[in-house]
Amino acid sequence: MAPLEDLRKEQGLSPKALYFLELAHNNTRRLYSLITQLLEFEKVDPHKQSLVLTSLNLNDILAEEVANFQAFCDKKQVYLNLTLPDEEIYIMGDKQLMEMLLDNLISNACKYTKPQGHVSLSLSNTKRKAIIEVKDSGIGIPKKEWKYLFSDVYRAENARESQENGTGFGLLQVHRIIKMLHGKITFESKENQGTTFTVTLKRTDCMPEPGKIEINSPSKRLLTETIENVKYENKEIKDINKLLVKNTLLIVEDHEALRYYLRSTFEQDYRVIDVSDGQEALTYLSNEYPDLILSDVMMPGIQGDELCRLVKENPETSGIPFILLTAKVNHEAMVEGLKKGADDYIPKPFSTEILKLKVQGLIDNRNRLRDFFMRQAIEQVETNKNQTNNEADETSMNILSENDHQFIIQATQLILENISDTNFDINHLCQEMAM
């Protein structure tokens, strides 16, 4: 962590470099926090530890916690949702203890919820209370084992049988922290239907003192500023891009932070269009033709593999290379994605370098095929306006299907027949080719 802290003090770093640096710092801080939880477990004693309480913004804390667990849930194919009130809710508490409390509750909810299940967090309030609810559709807690939850290091029988890793001290830790914060925790659970934990804490109207920054505020502010800078720069270079020949990359990703990361990764080398779901992608494809599509699989509405199928079955878009980016890395999922026409299937977490090389490789291969088509067309023109060269025919037939071969011949013939017609443009060619 020390080298990262030193690097953050360096002057002259670009907004993008600062953003990546903040991500790295947050990740190391997160890992350090998890290690500390294990080492400090026995030290959390409501009778021994004195607390210095400060004003905490629960909206910010919950938002950060959900962001921390998003990648895990994506990989497990669990839907993670957060509901926050319009107003900001403050409590007097200890930042580290609140993180430990929420880490344990959310971790359990995510671990014991099966793929395609749901985990939802919500924050509500009364005049004097702040209420946090963590709800899942997981395996539930057998009623006969409820009495052990907050009184011992204990794992329920179905939790042990789930093959999920666990130590059994999480809820005991939660109970200790709740006592230290003078709060209350209750739960409702039905086996095989899910569990809801409700944490109630005393609310305060005290906002942080000037100079005391809330959790993750620097990185959130930096992210916002960076996005605004990118938008501003894009406005300035929009007209320049019309003059430059850049391959267009369509990114389809519902997770905002990952979508921004992918855009920032590729926008130096490509014209990047990013959308948040499959329907937006189809709307864009109805008017534009990108050079490659990079899509997540798990999205609301039209999922990525289904979007791939729709793109590949449509003659107007079937030639666009398609990469699926997903946490679903089992054999069956990869086979299913490739069956639907995906040109490549890249699992998360991914190497940015490998992803960039694969994107460029697919685009280069398509350009090589385009060059081959062009050479075939030129050969035909040079040989004869009405007859194809037999040798060229034989070579192309070895590489192209009969349909592709006839397509080239038909398009070339149309151009030759209308070569002197100044009104014959791309629109006319498209009409004649029914494309």
Tab-separated table of C-alpha atoms in Angstrom:
chain	number	residue	atom	x	y	z
A	1	MET	CA	0.000	0.000	0.000
A	2	ALA	CA	2.877	2.391	0.710
A	3	PRO	CA	4.100	2.706	-2.923
A	4	LEU	CA	0.527	3.459	-4.007
A	5	GLU	CA	0.256	6.148	-1.351
A	6	ASP	CA	3.523	7.667	-2.583
A	7	LEU	CA	2.411	7.539	-6.200
A	8	ARG	CA	-0.855	9.330	-5.381
A	9	LYS	CA	1.233	12.332	-4.264
A	10	GLU	CA	2.975	12.646	-7.636
A	11	GLN	CA	2.134	15.753	-9.657
A	12	GLY	CA	1.152	15.833	-13.317
A	13	LEU	CA	-0.714	12.515	-13.544
A	14	SER	CA	-3.508	12.396	-16.113
A	15	PRO	CA	-7.141	12.037	-14.961
A	16	LYS	CA	-7.185	8.478	-16.348
A	17	ALA	CA	-3.993	7.563	-14.465
A	18	LEU	CA	-5.452	9.013	-11.266
A	19	TYR	CA	-8.634	7.008	-11.765
A	20	PHE	CA	-6.744	3.716	-12.246
A	21	LEU	CA	-4.525	4.566	-9.281
A	22	GLU	CA	-7.576	5.158	-7.107
A	23	LEU	CA	-8.993	1.777	-8.175
A	24	ALA	CA	-5.741	0.039	-7.227
A	25	HIS	CA	-5.643	1.874	-3.898
A	26	ASN	CA	-9.245	0.910	-3.096
A	27	ASN	CA	-8.590	-2.737	-3.968
A	28	THR	CA	-5.518	-2.978	-1.729
A	29	ARG	CA	-7.410	-1.196	1.033
A	30	ARG	CA	-10.226	-3.710	0.611
A	31	LEU	CA	-7.849	-6.675	0.896
A	32	TYR	CA	-6.167	-5.126	3.915
A	33	SER	CA	-9.581	-4.646	5.515
A	34	LEU	CA	-10.498	-8.309	5.033
A	35	ILE	CA	-7.218	-9.471	6.560
A	36	THR	CA	-7.700	-7.095	9.454
A	37	GLN	CA	-11.177	-8.513	10.113
A	38	LEU	CA	-9.702	-11.968	10.609
A	39	LEU	CA	-6.878	-10.752	12.837
A	40	GLU	CA	-9.046	-8.442	14.912
A	41	PHE	CA	-12.026	-10.770	15.447
A	42	GLU	CA	-11.233	-11.629	19.060
A	43	LYS	CA	-10.415	-8.010	19.820
A	44	VAL	CA	-13.946	-6.850	18.997
A	45	ASP	CA	-15.335	-6.913	22.492
A	46	PRO	CA	-18.100	-4.502	23.485
A	47	HIS	CA	-16.839	-4.488	27.076
A	48	LYS	CA	-13.200	-3.661	26.311
A	49	GLN	CA	-13.001	-1.555	23.189
A	50	SER	CA	-13.717	2.151	23.472
A	51	LEU	CA	-15.035	3.820	20.311
A	52	VAL	CA	-14.557	7.274	18.848
A	53	LEU	CA	-17.841	7.833	17.010
A	54	THR	CA	-18.006	10.096	13.983
A	55	SER	CA	-20.807	11.118	11.648
A	56	LEU	CA	-21.189	8.566	8.828
A	57	ASN	CA	-23.213	8.859	5.623
A	58	LEU	CA	-25.004	5.504	5.249
A	59	ASN	CA	-25.931	6.214	1.611
A	60	ASP	CA	-22.253	6.396	0.705
A	61	ILE	CA	-21.273	3.380	2.788
A	62	LEU	CA	-23.943	1.148	1.245
A	63	ALA	CA	-23.110	2.323	-2.279
A	64	GLU	CA	-19.456	1.428	-1.767
A	65	GLU	CA	-20.274	-1.956	-0.240
A	66	VAL	CA	-22.484	-2.889	-3.206
A	67	ALA	CA	-19.746	-1.823	-5.616
A	68	ASN	CA	-17.259	-4.021	-3.754
A	69	PHE	CA	-19.459	-7.119	-4.104
A	70	GLN	CA	-20.640	-6.474	-7.665
A	71	ALA	CA	-17.851	-8.442	-9.385
A	72	PHE	CA	-18.389	-11.443	-7.090
A	73	CYS	CA	-22.131	-11.442	-7.828
A	74	ASP	CA	-21.538	-11.057	-11.582
A	75	LYS	CA	-19.262	-14.086	-11.539
A	76	LYS	CA	-21.799	-16.129	-9.581
A	77	GLN	CA	-24.712	-14.857	-11.731
A	78	VAL	CA	-26.517	-13.344	-8.744
A	79	TYR	CA	-28.436	-10.098	-9.206
A	80	LEU	CA	-27.393	-7.438	-6.668
A	81	ASN	CA	-29.647	-4.422	-6.106
A	82	LEU	CA	-29.489	-1.329	-3.898
A	83	THR	CA	-32.349	0.991	-2.937
A	84	LEU	CA	-31.534	4.320	-1.279
A	85	PRO	CA	-33.808	7.137	-0.060
A	86	ASP	CA	-33.709	10.569	-1.695
A	87	GLU	CA	-32.313	12.177	1.446
A	88	GLU	CA	-28.928	11.334	2.946
A	89	ILE	CA	-29.066	9.371	6.217
A	90	TYR	CA	-26.390	9.874	8.891
A	91	ILE	CA	-25.512	7.919	12.029
A	92	MET	CA	-22.872	8.287	14.719
A	93	GLY	CA	-20.625	5.281	14.316
A	94	ASP	CA	-17.235	3.802	13.534
A	95	LYS	CA	-16.380	3.477	9.841
A	96	GLN	CA	-14.378	0.260	10.148
A	97	LEU	CA	-17.014	-1.450	12.300
A	98	MET	CA	-19.795	-0.511	9.844
A	99	GLU	CA	-17.750	-1.973	6.978
A	100	MET	CA	-17.163	-5.185	8.944
A	101	LEU	CA	-20.854	-5.457	9.801
A	102	LEU	CA	-22.031	-4.986	6.211
A	103	ASP	CA	-19.254	-7.138	4.754
A	104	ASN	CA	-20.427	-10.082	6.836
A	105	LEU	CA	-24.130	-9.679	6.064
A	106	ILE	CA	-23.682	-9.081	2.319
A	107	SER	CA	-21.026	-11.786	1.990
A	108	ASN	CA	-23.353	-14.378	3.542
A	109	ALA	CA	-26.264	-13.270	1.373
A	110	CYS	CA	-24.188	-13.532	-1.830
A	111	LYS	CA	-22.493	-16.813	-0.869
A	112	TYR	CA	-25.662	-18.691	-0.028
A	113	THR	CA	-27.774	-17.430	-2.926
A	114	LYS	CA	-27.795	-19.701	-5.967
A	115	PRO	CA	-27.153	-18.500	-9.544
A	116	GLN	CA	-30.017	-16.423	-11.010
A	117	GLY	CA	-31.055	-15.518	-7.453
A	118	HIS	CA	-31.352	-12.046	-5.968
A	119	VAL	CA	-29.663	-10.094	-3.171
A	120	SER	CA	-31.115	-6.682	-2.332
A	121	LEU	CA	-30.004	-3.963	0.057
A	122	SER	CA	-32.215	-1.100	1.113
A	123	LEU	CA	-31.877	1.911	3.373
A	124	SER	CA	-34.918	3.568	4.942
A	125	ASN	CA	-35.519	5.790	7.943
A	126	THR	CA	-37.894	7.117	10.520
A	127	LYS	CA	-37.466	10.371	12.380
A	128	ARG	CA	-35.024	8.784	14.848
A	129	LYS	CA	-33.896	5.518	13.262
A	130	ALA	CA	-31.876	4.384	10.233
A	131	ILE	CA	-32.935	0.957	8.946
A	132	ILE	CA	-30.722	-1.241	6.749
A	133	GLU	CA	-32.241	-4.365	5.206
A	134	VAL	CA	-30.209	-7.153	3.568
A	135	LYS	CA	-32.494	-9.595	1.772
A	136	ASP	CA	-31.632	-12.666	-0.296
A	137	SER	CA	-33.386	-15.534	-2.089
A	138	GLY	CA	-30.834	-18.057	-0.836
A	139	ILE	CA	-30.859	-21.347	1.042
A	140	GLY	CA	-32.324	-19.882	4.238
A	141	ILE	CA	-31.631	-20.885	7.838
A	142	PRO	CA	-33.301	-23.987	9.341
A	143	LYS	CA	-35.603	-22.906	12.181
A	144	LYS	CA	-34.071	-25.386	14.639
A	145	GLU	CA	-30.719	-23.592	14.283
A	146	TRP	CA	-31.873	-19.979	14.758
A	147	LYS	CA	-30.872	-19.999	18.436
A	148	TYR	CA	-27.185	-20.465	17.601
A	149	LEU	CA	-26.802	-17.575	15.140
A	150	PHE	CA	-25.702	-14.751	17.445
A	151	SER	CA	-24.435	-16.738	20.411
A	152	ASP	CA	-21.685	-18.989	19.086
A	153	VAL	CA	-19.215	-19.634	16.280
A	154	TYR	CA	-21.620	-21.739	14.264
A	155	ARG	CA	-22.558	-22.745	10.722
A	156	ALA	CA	-25.983	-24.125	9.929
A	157	GLU	CA	-26.139	-27.635	8.486
A	158	ASN	CA	-27.333	-26.521	5.037
A	159	ALA	CA	-24.541	-23.920	4.945
A	160	ARG	CA	-21.942	-26.649	5.568
A	161	GLU	CA	-23.507	-28.819	2.870
A	162	SER	CA	-23.508	-25.947	0.366
A	163	GLN	CA	-19.722	-26.366	-0.170
A	164	GLU	CA	-19.297	-22.621	0.290
A	165	ASN	CA	-16.268	-21.601	2.339
A	166	GLY	CA	-17.035	-20.138	5.755
A	167	THR	CA	-15.771	-19.906	9.318
A	168	GLY	CA	-19.005	-19.513	11.246
A	169	PHE	CA	-17.950	-16.401	13.169
A	170	GLY	CA	-19.522	-13.813	10.820
A	171	LEU	CA	-22.883	-13.390	12.540
A	172	LEU	CA	-21.277	-13.509	15.989
A	173	GLN	CA	-19.052	-10.665	14.803
A	174	VAL	CA	-22.119	-8.786	13.530
A	175	HIS	CA	-23.860	-9.182	16.893
A	176	ARG	CA	-20.836	-7.822	18.750
A	177	ILE	CA	-20.646	-4.785	16.479
A	178	ILE	CA	-24.382	-4.074	16.798
A	179	LYS	CA	-24.004	-4.029	20.600
A	180	MET	CA	-21.045	-1.646	20.364
A	181	LEU	CA	-23.077	0.721	18.152
A	182	HIS	CA	-26.103	0.434	20.481
A	183	GLY	CA	-28.225	-0.842	17.620
A	184	LYS	CA	-30.538	-3.784	17.023
A	185	ILE	CA	-30.573	-6.684	14.544
A	186	THR	CA	-33.462	-9.014	13.675
A	187	PHE	CA	-33.988	-11.596	10.950
A	188	GLU	CA	-36.632	-13.602	9.149
A	189	SER	CA	-35.794	-16.778	7.255
A	190	LYS	CA	-37.410	-19.702	5.471
A	191	GLU	CA	-35.377	-22.681	4.382
A	192	ASN	CA	-34.861	-22.755	0.587
A	193	GLN	CA	-36.672	-19.406	0.237
A	194	GLY	CA	-34.263	-16.840	1.640
A	195	THR	CA	-33.319	-14.680	4.596
A	196	THR	CA	-33.776	-11.026	5.549
A	197	PHE	CA	-31.586	-9.295	8.143
A	198	THR	CA	-32.743	-5.916	9.457
A	199	VAL	CA	-30.284	-3.611	11.222
A	200	THR	CA	-31.665	-0.625	13.140
A	201	LEU	CA	-29.333	2.171	14.258
A	202	LYS	CA	-29.886	5.515	15.921
A	203	ARG	CA	-30.071	8.318	13.371
A	204	THR	CA	-28.324	11.669	13.743
A	205	ASP	CA	-28.730	14.997	11.984
A	206	CYS	CA	-25.021	15.776	12.347
A	207	MET	CA	-23.210	16.046	9.039
A	208	PRO	CA	-19.427	15.556	8.777
A	209	GLU	CA	-17.307	18.502	9.796
A	210	PRO	CA	-15.672	20.480	6.974
A	211	GLY	CA	-12.504	18.701	5.892
A	212	LYS	CA	-13.734	15.260	6.996
A	213	ILE	CA	-14.448	13.450	3.753
A	214	GLU	CA	-16.948	10.632	3.629
A	215	ILE	CA	-16.040	7.109	2.581
A	216	ASN	CA	-14.773	6.847	-0.992
A	217	SER	CA	-15.690	10.459	-1.747
A	218	PRO	CA	-12.313	11.218	-3.426
A	219	SER	CA	-12.611	8.318	-5.840
A	220	LYS	CA	-16.269	9.045	-6.569
A	221	ARG	CA	-15.484	12.682	-7.210
A	222	LEU	CA	-12.481	11.750	-9.347
A	223	LEU	CA	-14.574	9.313	-11.363
A	224	THR	CA	-17.250	11.962	-11.954
A	225	GLU	CA	-14.677	14.572	-12.976
A	226	THR	CA	-12.902	12.119	-15.277
A	227	ILE	CA	-16.150	11.143	-16.987
A	228	GLU	CA	-17.007	14.823	-17.465
A	229	ASN	CA	-13.517	15.510	-18.890
A	230	VAL	CA	-13.899	12.625	-21.316
A	231	LYS	CA	-17.326	13.892	-22.398
A	232	TYR	CA	-15.924	17.405	-22.890
A	233	GLU	CA	-12.953	16.117	-24.879
A	234	ASN	CA	-15.247	13.962	-26.999
A	235	LYS	CA	-17.292	17.024	-27.948
A	236	GLU	CA	-14.138	18.771	-29.133
A	237	ILE	CA	-12.823	15.861	-31.190
A	238	LYS	CA	-16.153	14.768	-32.661
A	239	ASP	CA	-15.571	16.667	-35.892
A	240	ILE	CA	-11.941	15.521	-36.059
A	241	ASN	CA	-13.041	11.899	-35.786
A	242	LYS	CA	-15.057	12.338	-38.949
A	243	LEU	CA	-11.797	13.008	-40.754
A	244	LEU	CA	-9.902	10.125	-39.156
A	245	VAL	CA	-10.426	6.489	-40.150
A	246	LYS	CA	-10.958	4.684	-36.846
A	247	ASN	CA	-12.536	1.281	-36.417
A	248	THR	CA	-15.765	1.487	-34.430
A	249	LEU	CA	-16.150	-0.652	-31.314
A	250	LEU	CA	-19.616	-1.160	-29.779
A	251	ILE	CA	-19.473	-1.989	-26.046
A	252	VAL	CA	-22.612	-3.433	-24.410
A	253	GLU	CA	-22.300	-3.527	-20.604
A	254	ASP	CA	-24.902	-2.742	-17.921
A	255	HIS	CA	-22.391	-2.205	-15.090
A	256	GLU	CA	-21.512	1.498	-15.260
A	257	ALA	CA	-18.026	1.335	-13.745
A	258	LEU	CA	-16.935	-1.567	-15.976
A	259	ARG	CA	-18.469	0.106	-19.032
A	260	TYR	CA	-16.470	3.257	-18.313
A	261	TYR	CA	-13.298	1.212	-17.763
A	262	LEU	CA	-13.725	-0.588	-21.110
A	263	ARG	CA	-14.441	2.672	-22.900
A	264	SER	CA	-11.368	4.334	-21.429
A	265	THR	CA	-9.284	1.272	-22.352
A	266	PHE	CA	-10.211	1.339	-26.046
A	267	GLU	CA	-11.027	4.947	-26.892
A	268	GLN	CA	-7.440	5.900	-27.772
A	269	ASP	CA	-7.383	3.361	-30.625
A	270	TYR	CA	-11.039	3.088	-31.624
A	271	ARG	CA	-14.193	5.097	-32.034
A	272	VAL	CA	-16.067	3.696	-29.026
A	273	ILE	CA	-19.845	3.557	-28.677
A	274	ASP	CA	-21.063	2.238	-25.306
A	275	VAL	CA	-24.624	1.252	-24.394
A	276	SER	CA	-26.082	-0.275	-21.233
A	277	ASP	CA	-28.282	-3.088	-22.591
A	278	GLY	CA	-29.083	-5.311	-25.548
A	279	GLN	CA	-32.084	-3.296	-26.733
A	280	GLU	CA	-29.989	-0.124	-26.968
A	281	ALA	CA	-27.433	-2.117	-28.963
A	282	LEU	CA	-30.076	-3.294	-31.459
A	283	THR	CA	-31.359	0.263	-31.846
A	284	TYR	CA	-27.824	1.440	-32.632
A	285	LEU	CA	-27.273	-1.440	-35.085
A	286	SER	CA	-30.409	-0.519	-37.006
A	287	ASN	CA	-28.587	2.586	-38.284
A	288	GLU	CA	-24.862	1.924	-37.786
A	289	TYR	CA	-22.378	-0.838	-38.608
A	290	PRO	CA	-19.554	-1.151	-36.028
A	291	ASP	CA	-16.353	-3.076	-36.736
A	292	LEU	CA	-16.720	-5.230	-33.604
A	293	ILE	CA	-19.159	-5.799	-30.725
A	294	LEU	CA	-17.920	-6.486	-27.184
A	295	SER	CA	-20.758	-7.525	-24.890
A	296	ASP	CA	-21.288	-8.785	-21.359
A	297	VAL	CA	-23.490	-11.888	-21.098
A	298	MET	CA	-25.504	-11.180	-17.948
A	299	MET	CA	-27.646	-8.080	-18.496
A	300	PRO	CA	-31.262	-7.117	-17.808
A	301	GLY	CA	-33.604	-7.690	-20.733
A	302	ILE	CA	-31.808	-9.117	-23.751
A	303	GLN	CA	-28.761	-10.993	-22.464
A	304	GLY	CA	-25.442	-10.942	-24.293
A	305	ASP	CA	-25.581	-14.433	-25.806
A	306	GLU	CA	-29.107	-13.770	-27.090
A	307	LEU	CA	-27.956	-10.433	-28.541
A	308	CYS	CA	-25.155	-12.335	-30.282
A	309	ARG	CA	-27.663	-14.740	-31.824
A	310	LEU	CA	-29.859	-11.882	-33.075
A	311	VAL	CA	-26.841	-10.117	-34.599
A	312	LYS	CA	-25.510	-13.235	-36.298
A	313	GLU	CA	-28.901	-14.324	-37.686
A	314	ASN	CA	-29.531	-10.921	-39.263
A	315	PRO	CA	-27.914	-10.783	-42.737
A	316	GLU	CA	-27.347	-7.037	-42.324
A	317	THR	CA	-25.184	-7.495	-39.194
A	318	SER	CA	-23.973	-11.099	-39.397
A	319	GLY	CA	-20.492	-10.074	-40.578
A	320	ILE	CA	-19.698	-8.087	-37.410
A	321	PRO	CA	-17.199	-9.897	-35.122
A	322	PHE	CA	-18.733	-10.522	-31.700
A	323	ILE	CA	-16.898	-11.101	-28.379
A	324	LEU	CA	-18.741	-12.247	-25.263
A	325	LEU	CA	-17.219	-11.052	-21.992
A	326	THR	CA	-18.550	-12.926	-18.996
A	327	ALA	CA	-18.042	-14.478	-15.588
A	328	LYS	CA	-19.829	-17.644	-16.790
A	329	VAL	CA	-16.721	-19.729	-17.439
A	330	ASN	CA	-18.031	-23.278	-17.257
A	331	HIS	CA	-17.828	-25.527	-20.316
A	332	GLU	CA	-21.579	-25.544	-21.015
A	333	ALA	CA	-21.847	-21.736	-20.959
A	334	MET	CA	-18.916	-21.325	-23.348
A	335	VAL	CA	-20.318	-23.948	-25.744
A	336	GLU	CA	-23.722	-22.229	-25.673
A	337	GLY	CA	-22.179	-18.829	-26.407
A	338	LEU	CA	-20.110	-20.159	-29.307
A	339	LYS	CA	-23.145	-21.994	-30.705
A	340	LYS	CA	-24.953	-18.659	-30.877
A	341	GLY	CA	-22.256	-17.318	-33.163
A	342	ALA	CA	-19.749	-15.643	-30.843
A	343	ASP	CA	-16.319	-15.218	-32.431
A	344	ASP	CA	-14.640	-15.389	-29.026
A	345	TYR	CA	-15.561	-15.942	-25.384
A	346	ILE	CA	-13.442	-14.189	-22.754
A	347	PRO	CA	-13.910	-14.992	-19.038
A	348	LYS	CA	-13.792	-12.497	-16.180
A	349	PRO	CA	-11.522	-11.520	-14.592
A	350	PHE	CA	-9.693	-10.776	-17.828
A	351	SER	CA	-6.286	-9.485	-18.856
A	352	THR	CA	-6.733	-6.091	-20.499
A	353	GLU	CA	-3.724	-6.760	-22.729
A	354	ILE	CA	-5.155	-10.067	-23.992
A	355	LEU	CA	-8.592	-8.503	-24.515
A	356	LYS	CA	-7.092	-5.674	-26.589
A	357	LEU	CA	-5.054	-8.137	-28.671
A	358	LYS	CA	-8.103	-10.313	-29.346
A	359	VAL	CA	-10.207	-7.317	-30.375
A	360	GLN	CA	-7.483	-6.108	-32.734
A	361	GLY	CA	-6.927	-9.639	-34.048
A	362	LEU	CA	-10.580	-10.120	-34.993
A	363	ILE	CA	-10.734	-6.729	-36.691
A	364	ASP	CA	-7.491	-7.433	-38.577
A	365	ASN	CA	-8.832	-10.814	-39.737
A	366	ARG	CA	-12.010	-9.195	-41.010
A	367	ASN	CA	-9.949	-6.589	-42.855
A	368	ARG	CA	-7.894	-9.388	-44.434
A	369	LEU	CA	-11.104	-11.034	-45.627
A	370	ARG	CA	-12.286	-7.686	-46.996
A	371	ASP	CA	-8.979	-7.324	-48.862
A	372	PHE	CA	-9.432	-10.819	-50.258
A	373	PHE	CA	-12.899	-9.927	-51.532
A	374	MET	CA	-11.483	-6.817	-53.139
A	375	ARG	CA	-8.689	-8.765	-54.856
A	376	GLN	CA	-11.255	-11.205	-56.231
A	377	ALA	CA	-13.336	-8.348	-57.586
A	378	ILE	CA	-10.285	-6.685	-59.188
A	379	GLU	CA	-9.240	-9.997	-60.740
A	380	GLN	CA	-12.647	-10.318	-62.293
A	381	VAL	CA	-12.530	-6.773	-63.684
A	382	GLU	CA	-9.056	-7.261	-65.107
A	383	THR	CA	-9.877	-10.625	-66.642
A	384	ASN	CA	-13.175	-9.917	-68.299
A	385	LYS	CA	-16.196	-7.738	-67.701
A	386	ASN	CA	-18.638	-10.585	-68.248
A	387	GLN	CA	-16.676	-13.762	-67.543
A	388	THR	CA	-14.769	-14.707	-64.436
A	389	ASN	CA	-11.282	-16.088	-64.643
A	390	ASN	CA	-11.465	-19.871	-64.182
A	391	GLU	CA	-8.271	-19.996	-62.170
A	392	ALA	CA	-9.441	-17.140	-59.909
A	393	ASP	CA	-12.799	-18.898	-59.563
A	394	GLU	CA	-11.115	-22.103	-58.489
A	395	THR	CA	-8.925	-20.290	-55.907
A	396	SER	CA	-11.807	-18.344	-54.410
A	397	MET	CA	-14.066	-21.386	-54.242
A	398	ASN	CA	-11.460	-23.134	-52.105
A	399	ILE	CA	-11.747	-20.342	-49.525
A	400	LEU	CA	-15.293	-18.994	-49.905
A	401	SER	CA	-18.640	-20.719	-49.724
A	402	GLU	CA	-20.753	-20.863	-52.872
A	403	ASN	CA	-23.033	-18.105	-51.518
A	404	ASP	CA	-20.113	-15.779	-50.714
A	405	HIS	CA	-18.576	-16.432	-54.111
A	406	GLN	CA	-21.817	-15.637	-55.941
A	407	PHE	CA	-22.259	-12.533	-53.793
A	408	ILE	CA	-18.894	-11.145	-54.952
A	409	ILE	CA	-19.665	-11.927	-58.588
A	410	GLN	CA	-23.116	-10.306	-58.389
A	411	ALA	CA	-21.853	-7.142	-56.679
A	412	THR	CA	-18.959	-6.785	-59.124
A	413	GLN	CA	-21.235	-7.291	-62.123
A	414	LEU	CA	-23.657	-4.626	-60.876
A	415	ILE	CA	-20.849	-2.103	-60.514
A	416	LEU	CA	-19.430	-2.914	-63.947
A	417	GLU	CA	-22.848	-2.605	-65.593
A	418	ASN	CA	-23.389	0.826	-63.999
A	419	ILE	CA	-19.824	2.107	-64.056
A	420	SER	CA	-20.701	5.053	-66.308
A	421	ASP	CA	-23.883	5.995	-64.426
A	422	THR	CA	-23.009	8.927	-62.122
A	423	ASN	CA	-26.281	8.431	-60.208
A	424	PHE	CA	-25.425	4.864	-59.244
A	425	ASP	CA	-24.336	5.237	-55.603
A	426	ILE	CA	-24.081	3.052	-52.494
A	427	ASN	CA	-27.820	3.302	-51.846
A	428	HIS	CA	-28.583	1.930	-55.314
A	429	LEU	CA	-26.070	-0.862	-54.831
A	430	CYS	CA	-27.655	-1.761	-51.484
A	431	GLN	CA	-31.090	-1.863	-53.106
A	432	GLU	CA	-29.940	-4.098	-55.915
A	433	MET	CA	-28.132	-6.446	-53.512
A	434	ALA	CA	-31.040	-6.446	-51.034
A	435	MET	CA	-28.570	-5.533	-48.247
